[in-house]
PDB file of C-alpha atoms in Angstrom:
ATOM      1  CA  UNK A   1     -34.248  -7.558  -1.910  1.00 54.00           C
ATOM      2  CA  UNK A   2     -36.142 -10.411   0.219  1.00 57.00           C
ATOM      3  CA  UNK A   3     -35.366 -12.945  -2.376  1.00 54.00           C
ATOM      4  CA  UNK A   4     -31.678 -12.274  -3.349  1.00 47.00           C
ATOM      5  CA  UNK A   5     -29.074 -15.308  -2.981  1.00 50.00           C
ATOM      6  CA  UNK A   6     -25.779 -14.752  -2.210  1.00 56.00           C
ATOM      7  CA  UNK A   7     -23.243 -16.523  -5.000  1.00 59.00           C
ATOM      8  CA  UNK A   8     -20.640 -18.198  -4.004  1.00 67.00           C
ATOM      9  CA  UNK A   9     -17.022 -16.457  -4.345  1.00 71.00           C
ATOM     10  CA  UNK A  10     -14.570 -17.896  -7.576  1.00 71.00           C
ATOM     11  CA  UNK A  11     -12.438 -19.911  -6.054  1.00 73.00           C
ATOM     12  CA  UNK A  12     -10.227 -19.006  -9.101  1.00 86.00           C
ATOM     13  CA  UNK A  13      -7.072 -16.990  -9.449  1.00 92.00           C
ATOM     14  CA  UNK A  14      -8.039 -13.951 -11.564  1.00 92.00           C
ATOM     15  CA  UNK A  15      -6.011 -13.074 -14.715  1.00 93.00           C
ATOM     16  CA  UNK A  16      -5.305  -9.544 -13.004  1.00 94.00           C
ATOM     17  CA  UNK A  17      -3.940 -11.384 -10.081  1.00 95.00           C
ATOM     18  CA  UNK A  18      -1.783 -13.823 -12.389  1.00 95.00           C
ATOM     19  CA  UNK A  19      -0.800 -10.381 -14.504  1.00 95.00           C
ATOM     20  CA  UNK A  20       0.840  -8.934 -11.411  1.00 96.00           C
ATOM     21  CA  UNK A  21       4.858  -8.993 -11.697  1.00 96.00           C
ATOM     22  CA  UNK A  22       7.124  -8.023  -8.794  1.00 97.00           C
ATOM     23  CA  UNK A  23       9.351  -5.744  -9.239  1.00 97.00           C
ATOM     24  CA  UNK A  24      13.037  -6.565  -9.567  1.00 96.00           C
ATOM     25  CA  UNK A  25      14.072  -3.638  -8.141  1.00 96.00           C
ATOM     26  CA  UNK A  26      13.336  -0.035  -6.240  1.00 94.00           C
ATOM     27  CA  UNK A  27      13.945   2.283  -8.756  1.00 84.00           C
ATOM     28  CA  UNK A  28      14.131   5.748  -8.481  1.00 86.00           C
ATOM     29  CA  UNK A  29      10.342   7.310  -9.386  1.00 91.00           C
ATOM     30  CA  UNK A  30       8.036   7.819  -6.731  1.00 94.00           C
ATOM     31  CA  UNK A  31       5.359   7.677  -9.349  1.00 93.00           C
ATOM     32  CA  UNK A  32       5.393   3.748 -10.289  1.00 94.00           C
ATOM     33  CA  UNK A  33       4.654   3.116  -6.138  1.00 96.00           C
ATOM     34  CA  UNK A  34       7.410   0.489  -5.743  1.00 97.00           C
ATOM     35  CA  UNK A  35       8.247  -0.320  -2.256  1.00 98.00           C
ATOM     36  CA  UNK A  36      10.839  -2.600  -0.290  1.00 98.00           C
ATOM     37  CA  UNK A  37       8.625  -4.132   2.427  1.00 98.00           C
ATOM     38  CA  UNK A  38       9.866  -6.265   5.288  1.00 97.00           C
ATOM     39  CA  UNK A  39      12.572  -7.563   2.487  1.00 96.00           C
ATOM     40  CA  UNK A  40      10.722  -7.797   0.036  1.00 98.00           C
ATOM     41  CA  UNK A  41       9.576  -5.747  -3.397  1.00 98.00           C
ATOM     42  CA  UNK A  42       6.364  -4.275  -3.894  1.00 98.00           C
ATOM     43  CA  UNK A  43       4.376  -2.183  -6.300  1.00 97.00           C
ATOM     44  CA  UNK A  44       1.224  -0.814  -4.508  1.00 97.00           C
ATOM     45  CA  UNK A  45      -1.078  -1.936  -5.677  1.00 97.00           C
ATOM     46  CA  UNK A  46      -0.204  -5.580  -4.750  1.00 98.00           C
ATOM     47  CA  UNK A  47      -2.311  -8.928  -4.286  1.00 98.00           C
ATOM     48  CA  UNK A  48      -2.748  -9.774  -0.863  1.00 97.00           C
ATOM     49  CA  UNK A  49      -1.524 -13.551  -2.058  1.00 97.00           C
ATOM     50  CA  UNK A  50       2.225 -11.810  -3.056  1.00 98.00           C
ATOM     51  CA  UNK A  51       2.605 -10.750   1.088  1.00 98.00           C
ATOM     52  CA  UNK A  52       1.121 -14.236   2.222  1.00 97.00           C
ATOM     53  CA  UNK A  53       3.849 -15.943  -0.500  1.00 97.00           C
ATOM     54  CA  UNK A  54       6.496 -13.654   1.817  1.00 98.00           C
ATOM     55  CA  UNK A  55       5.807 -14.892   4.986  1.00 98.00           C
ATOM     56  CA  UNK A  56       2.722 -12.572   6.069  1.00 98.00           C
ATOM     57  CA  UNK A  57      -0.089 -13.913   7.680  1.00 96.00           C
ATOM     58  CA  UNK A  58      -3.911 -13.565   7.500  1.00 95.00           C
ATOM     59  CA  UNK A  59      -5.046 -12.547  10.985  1.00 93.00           C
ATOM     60  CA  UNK A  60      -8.554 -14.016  10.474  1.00 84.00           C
ATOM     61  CA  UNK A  61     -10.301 -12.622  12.913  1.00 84.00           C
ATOM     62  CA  UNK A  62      -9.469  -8.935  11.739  1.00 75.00           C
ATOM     63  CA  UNK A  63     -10.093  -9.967   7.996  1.00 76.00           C
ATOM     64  CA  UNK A  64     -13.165 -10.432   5.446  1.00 74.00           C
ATOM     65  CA  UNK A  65     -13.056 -13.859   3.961  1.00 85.00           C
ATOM     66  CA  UNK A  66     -14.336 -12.570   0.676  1.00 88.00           C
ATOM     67  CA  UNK A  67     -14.800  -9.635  -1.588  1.00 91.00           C
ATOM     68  CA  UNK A  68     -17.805  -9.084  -3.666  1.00 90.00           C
ATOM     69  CA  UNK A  69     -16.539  -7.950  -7.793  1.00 90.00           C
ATOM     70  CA  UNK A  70     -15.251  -4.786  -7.984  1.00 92.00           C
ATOM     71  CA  UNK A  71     -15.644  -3.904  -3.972  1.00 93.00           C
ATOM     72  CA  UNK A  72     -13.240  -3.426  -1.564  1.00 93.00           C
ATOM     73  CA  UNK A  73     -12.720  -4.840   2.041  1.00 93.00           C
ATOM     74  CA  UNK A  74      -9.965  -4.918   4.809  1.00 94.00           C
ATOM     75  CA  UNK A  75      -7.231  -7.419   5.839  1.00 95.00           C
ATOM     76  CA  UNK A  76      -4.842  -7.612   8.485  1.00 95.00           C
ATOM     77  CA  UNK A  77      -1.555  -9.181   7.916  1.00 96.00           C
ATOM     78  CA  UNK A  78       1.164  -9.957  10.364  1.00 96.00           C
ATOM     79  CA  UNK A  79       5.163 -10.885  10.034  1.00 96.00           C
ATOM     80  CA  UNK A  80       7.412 -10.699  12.794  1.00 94.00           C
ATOM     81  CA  UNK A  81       5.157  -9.629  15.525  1.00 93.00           C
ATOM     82  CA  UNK A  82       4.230  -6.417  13.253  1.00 96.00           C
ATOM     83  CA  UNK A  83       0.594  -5.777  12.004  1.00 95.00           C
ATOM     84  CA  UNK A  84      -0.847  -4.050   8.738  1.00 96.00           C
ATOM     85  CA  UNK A  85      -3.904  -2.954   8.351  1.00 94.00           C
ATOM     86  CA  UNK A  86      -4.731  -2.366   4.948  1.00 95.00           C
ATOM     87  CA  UNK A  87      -7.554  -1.636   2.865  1.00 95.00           C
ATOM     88  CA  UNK A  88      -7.840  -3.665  -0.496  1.00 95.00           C
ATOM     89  CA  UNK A  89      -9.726  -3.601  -3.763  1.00 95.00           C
ATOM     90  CA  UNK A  90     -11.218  -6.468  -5.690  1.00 95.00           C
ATOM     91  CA  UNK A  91     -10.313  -5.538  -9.326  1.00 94.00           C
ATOM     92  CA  UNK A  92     -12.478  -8.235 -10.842  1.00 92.00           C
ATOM     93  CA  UNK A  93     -16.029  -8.558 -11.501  1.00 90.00           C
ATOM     94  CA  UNK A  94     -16.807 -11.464  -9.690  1.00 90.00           C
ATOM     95  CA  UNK A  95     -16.846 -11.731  -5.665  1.00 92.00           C
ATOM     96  CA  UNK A  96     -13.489 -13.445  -4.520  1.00 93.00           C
ATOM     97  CA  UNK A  97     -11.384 -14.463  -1.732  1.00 93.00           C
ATOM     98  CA  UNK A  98      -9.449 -11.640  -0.128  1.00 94.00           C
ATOM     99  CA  UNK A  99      -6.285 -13.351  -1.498  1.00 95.00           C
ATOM    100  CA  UNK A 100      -6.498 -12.410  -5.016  1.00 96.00           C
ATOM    101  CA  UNK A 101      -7.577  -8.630  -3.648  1.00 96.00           C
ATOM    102  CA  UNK A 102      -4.943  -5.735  -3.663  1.00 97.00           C
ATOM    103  CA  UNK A 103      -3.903  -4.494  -1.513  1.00 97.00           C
ATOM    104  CA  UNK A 104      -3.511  -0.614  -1.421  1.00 97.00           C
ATOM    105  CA  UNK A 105      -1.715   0.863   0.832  1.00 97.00           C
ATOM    106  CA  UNK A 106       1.550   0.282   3.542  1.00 97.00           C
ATOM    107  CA  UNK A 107       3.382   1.594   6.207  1.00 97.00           C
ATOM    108  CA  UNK A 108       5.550   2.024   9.093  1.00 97.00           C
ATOM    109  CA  UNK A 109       6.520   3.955  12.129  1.00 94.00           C
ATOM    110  CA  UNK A 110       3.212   3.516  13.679  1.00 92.00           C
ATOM    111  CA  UNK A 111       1.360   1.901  16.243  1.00 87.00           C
ATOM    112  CA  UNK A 112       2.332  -2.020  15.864  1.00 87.00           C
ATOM    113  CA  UNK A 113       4.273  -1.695  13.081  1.00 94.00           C
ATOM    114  CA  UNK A 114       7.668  -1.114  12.801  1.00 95.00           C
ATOM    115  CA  UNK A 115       8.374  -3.201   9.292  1.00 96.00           C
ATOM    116  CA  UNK A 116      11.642  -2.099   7.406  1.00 96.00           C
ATOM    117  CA  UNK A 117      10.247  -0.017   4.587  1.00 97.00           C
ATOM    118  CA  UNK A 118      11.798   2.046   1.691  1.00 97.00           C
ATOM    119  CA  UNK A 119      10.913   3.761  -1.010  1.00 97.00           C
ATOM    120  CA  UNK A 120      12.214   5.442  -4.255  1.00 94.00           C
ATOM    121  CA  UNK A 121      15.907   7.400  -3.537  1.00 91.00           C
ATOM    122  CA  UNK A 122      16.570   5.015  -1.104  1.00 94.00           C
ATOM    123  CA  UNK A 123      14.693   7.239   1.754  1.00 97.00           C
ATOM    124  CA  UNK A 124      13.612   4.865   4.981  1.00 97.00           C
ATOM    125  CA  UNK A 125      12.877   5.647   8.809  1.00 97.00           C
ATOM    126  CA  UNK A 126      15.833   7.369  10.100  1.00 96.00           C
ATOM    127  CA  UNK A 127      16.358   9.262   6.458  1.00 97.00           C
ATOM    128  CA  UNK A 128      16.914  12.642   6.588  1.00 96.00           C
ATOM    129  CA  UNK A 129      14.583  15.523   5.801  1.00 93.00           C
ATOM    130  CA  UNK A 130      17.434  17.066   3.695  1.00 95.00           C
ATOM    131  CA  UNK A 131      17.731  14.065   1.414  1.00 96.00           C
ATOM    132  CA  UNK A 132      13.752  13.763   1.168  1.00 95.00           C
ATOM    133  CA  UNK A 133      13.602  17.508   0.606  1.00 94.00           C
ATOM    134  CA  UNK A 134      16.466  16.733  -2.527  1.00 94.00           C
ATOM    135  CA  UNK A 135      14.015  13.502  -3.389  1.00 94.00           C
ATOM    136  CA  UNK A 136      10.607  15.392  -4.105  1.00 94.00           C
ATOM    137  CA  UNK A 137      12.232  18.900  -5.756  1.00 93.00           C
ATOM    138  CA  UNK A 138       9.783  18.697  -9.400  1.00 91.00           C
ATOM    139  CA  UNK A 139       7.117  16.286  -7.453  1.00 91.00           C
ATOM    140  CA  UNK A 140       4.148  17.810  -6.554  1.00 91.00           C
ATOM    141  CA  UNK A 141       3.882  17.921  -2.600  1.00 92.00           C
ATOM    142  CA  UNK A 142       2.694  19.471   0.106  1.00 92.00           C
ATOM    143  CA  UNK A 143       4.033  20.721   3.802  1.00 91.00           C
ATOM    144  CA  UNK A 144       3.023  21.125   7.051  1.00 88.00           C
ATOM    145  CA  UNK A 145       4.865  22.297   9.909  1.00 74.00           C
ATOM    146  CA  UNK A 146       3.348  21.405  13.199  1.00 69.00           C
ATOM    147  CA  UNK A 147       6.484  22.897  15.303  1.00 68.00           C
ATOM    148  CA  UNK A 148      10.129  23.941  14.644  1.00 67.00           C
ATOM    149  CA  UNK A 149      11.395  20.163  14.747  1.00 68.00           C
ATOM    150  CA  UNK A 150       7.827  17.940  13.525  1.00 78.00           C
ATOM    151  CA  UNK A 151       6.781  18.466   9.925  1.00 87.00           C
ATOM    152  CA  UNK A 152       4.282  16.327   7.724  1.00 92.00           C
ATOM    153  CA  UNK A 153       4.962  16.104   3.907  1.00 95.00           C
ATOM    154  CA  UNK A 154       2.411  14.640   1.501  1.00 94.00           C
ATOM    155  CA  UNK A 155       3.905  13.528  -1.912  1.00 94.00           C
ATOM    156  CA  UNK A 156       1.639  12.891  -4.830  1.00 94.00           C
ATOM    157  CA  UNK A 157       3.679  11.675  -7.701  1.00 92.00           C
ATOM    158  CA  UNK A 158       0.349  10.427 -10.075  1.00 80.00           C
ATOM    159  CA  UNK A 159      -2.678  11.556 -11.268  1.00 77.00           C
ATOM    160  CA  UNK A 160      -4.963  11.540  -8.660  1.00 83.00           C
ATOM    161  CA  UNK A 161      -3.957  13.665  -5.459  1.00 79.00           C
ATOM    162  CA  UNK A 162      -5.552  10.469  -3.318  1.00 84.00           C
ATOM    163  CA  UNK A 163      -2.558   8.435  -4.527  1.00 93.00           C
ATOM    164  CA  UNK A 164       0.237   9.603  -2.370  1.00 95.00           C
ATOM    165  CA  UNK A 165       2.945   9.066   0.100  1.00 96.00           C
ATOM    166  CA  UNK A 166       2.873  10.649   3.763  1.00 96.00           C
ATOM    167  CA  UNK A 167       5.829  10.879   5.336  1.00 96.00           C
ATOM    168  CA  UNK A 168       6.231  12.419   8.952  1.00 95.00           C
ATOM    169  CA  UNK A 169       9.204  14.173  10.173  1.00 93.00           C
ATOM    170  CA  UNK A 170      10.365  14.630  13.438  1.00 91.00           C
ATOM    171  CA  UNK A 171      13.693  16.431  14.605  1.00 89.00           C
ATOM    172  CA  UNK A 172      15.361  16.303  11.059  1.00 90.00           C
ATOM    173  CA  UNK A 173      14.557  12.357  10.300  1.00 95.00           C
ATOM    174  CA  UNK A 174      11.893  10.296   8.368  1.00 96.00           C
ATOM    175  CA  UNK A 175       9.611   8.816  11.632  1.00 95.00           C
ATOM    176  CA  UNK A 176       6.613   7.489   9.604  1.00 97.00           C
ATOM    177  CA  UNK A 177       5.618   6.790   5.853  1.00 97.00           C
ATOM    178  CA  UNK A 178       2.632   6.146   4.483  1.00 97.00           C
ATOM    179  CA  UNK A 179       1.783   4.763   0.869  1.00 97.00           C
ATOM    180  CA  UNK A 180      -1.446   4.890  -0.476  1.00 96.00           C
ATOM    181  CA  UNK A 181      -2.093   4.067  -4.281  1.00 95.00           C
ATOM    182  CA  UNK A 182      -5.428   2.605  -5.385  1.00 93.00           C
ATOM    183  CA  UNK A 183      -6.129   3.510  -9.121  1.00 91.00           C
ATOM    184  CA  UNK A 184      -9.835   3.050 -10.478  1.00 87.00           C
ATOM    185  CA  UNK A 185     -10.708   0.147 -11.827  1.00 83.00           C
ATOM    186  CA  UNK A 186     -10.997   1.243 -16.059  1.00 79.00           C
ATOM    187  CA  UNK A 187      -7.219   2.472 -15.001  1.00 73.00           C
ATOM    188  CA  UNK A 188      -5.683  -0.632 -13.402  1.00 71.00           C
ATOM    189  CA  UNK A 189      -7.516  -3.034 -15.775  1.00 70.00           C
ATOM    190  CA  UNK A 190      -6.253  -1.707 -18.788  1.00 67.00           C
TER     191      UNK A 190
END
């Protein structure tokens, strides 16, 4: 409307935010969305703040500043000369700053970005498709085959079928994977 004013963004750190606890290790159930990152342990969802205490970067001109409560935005981070683009949700009510936002998704083996990545049973770029095949026997999936040597596998371990893992294979190895997890908010605020 003509006479709405913008509020000003908390400049707090959210309880949800302070809640989060990285994990102290891999683990071996796709399900829970725990990631080794560039080094470093994830569960994905994560706050943007937990990369940035890592060593990632905001690129600010490829970033919103702020998110308004419960919305979502985009941020690009960069470590070692690679880039992720990720979307990320503001699980709070109030607008804040796109460092206490989630971020909900990663990956690698794509265009400018090449980060070290892993995931549950230890399966990485270079992995094979027989020891990802052994990985996912009882999790729900789906495959594609493109060619004789290129497949496409999408995992979905939760509830929702939009929380998932993508993994690309090309001549018998792991080229790309994809995480995506970004429960509703009555979910992840409980």
């Amino acid at each position: 409307p003509k006479d709405f004013v913008e509020g000003e963004a908390s400049t707090e750190v959210p309880e949800i935010v302070k809640k989060y606890k990285t994990p102290d290790k891999l683990g071996d159930n796709l399900s829970e969305f725990i990631v080794e990152y560039g080094g470093d342990l994830y569960q994905i969802p994560a706050p943007v703040s937990s990369f940035i205490s890592n060593g990632w970067e905001l690129d600010e001109t490829d970033t919103g500043i702020t998110v308004t409560g419960r919305g979502h935005g985009f941020v690009t981070l960069i470590k070692d000369d690679q880039r992720l683009e990720a979307k990320c949700i503001n699980y709070c009510e109030d607008a804040t700053s796109i460092e206490n936002c989630f971020v909900t998704n990663v990956e690698s083996g794509v265009y400018e970005n090449d980060t070290n990545i892993v995931i549950s049973q230890n399966l990485t770029i270079g992995s094979s498709v027989s020891d990802l095949e052994k990985a996912i026997v009882g999790v729900e999936h789906e495959k594609s085959t493109s060619s004789d040597t290129d497949k496409y596998y999408r995992i979905m371990p939760g509830e929702s079928i939009l929380d998932s893992y993508n993994i690309s294979v090309e001549e018998g190895t792991i080229d790309r994977i994809k995480i995506k997890n970004a429960p509703g908010y009555s979910k992840f605020t409980k």
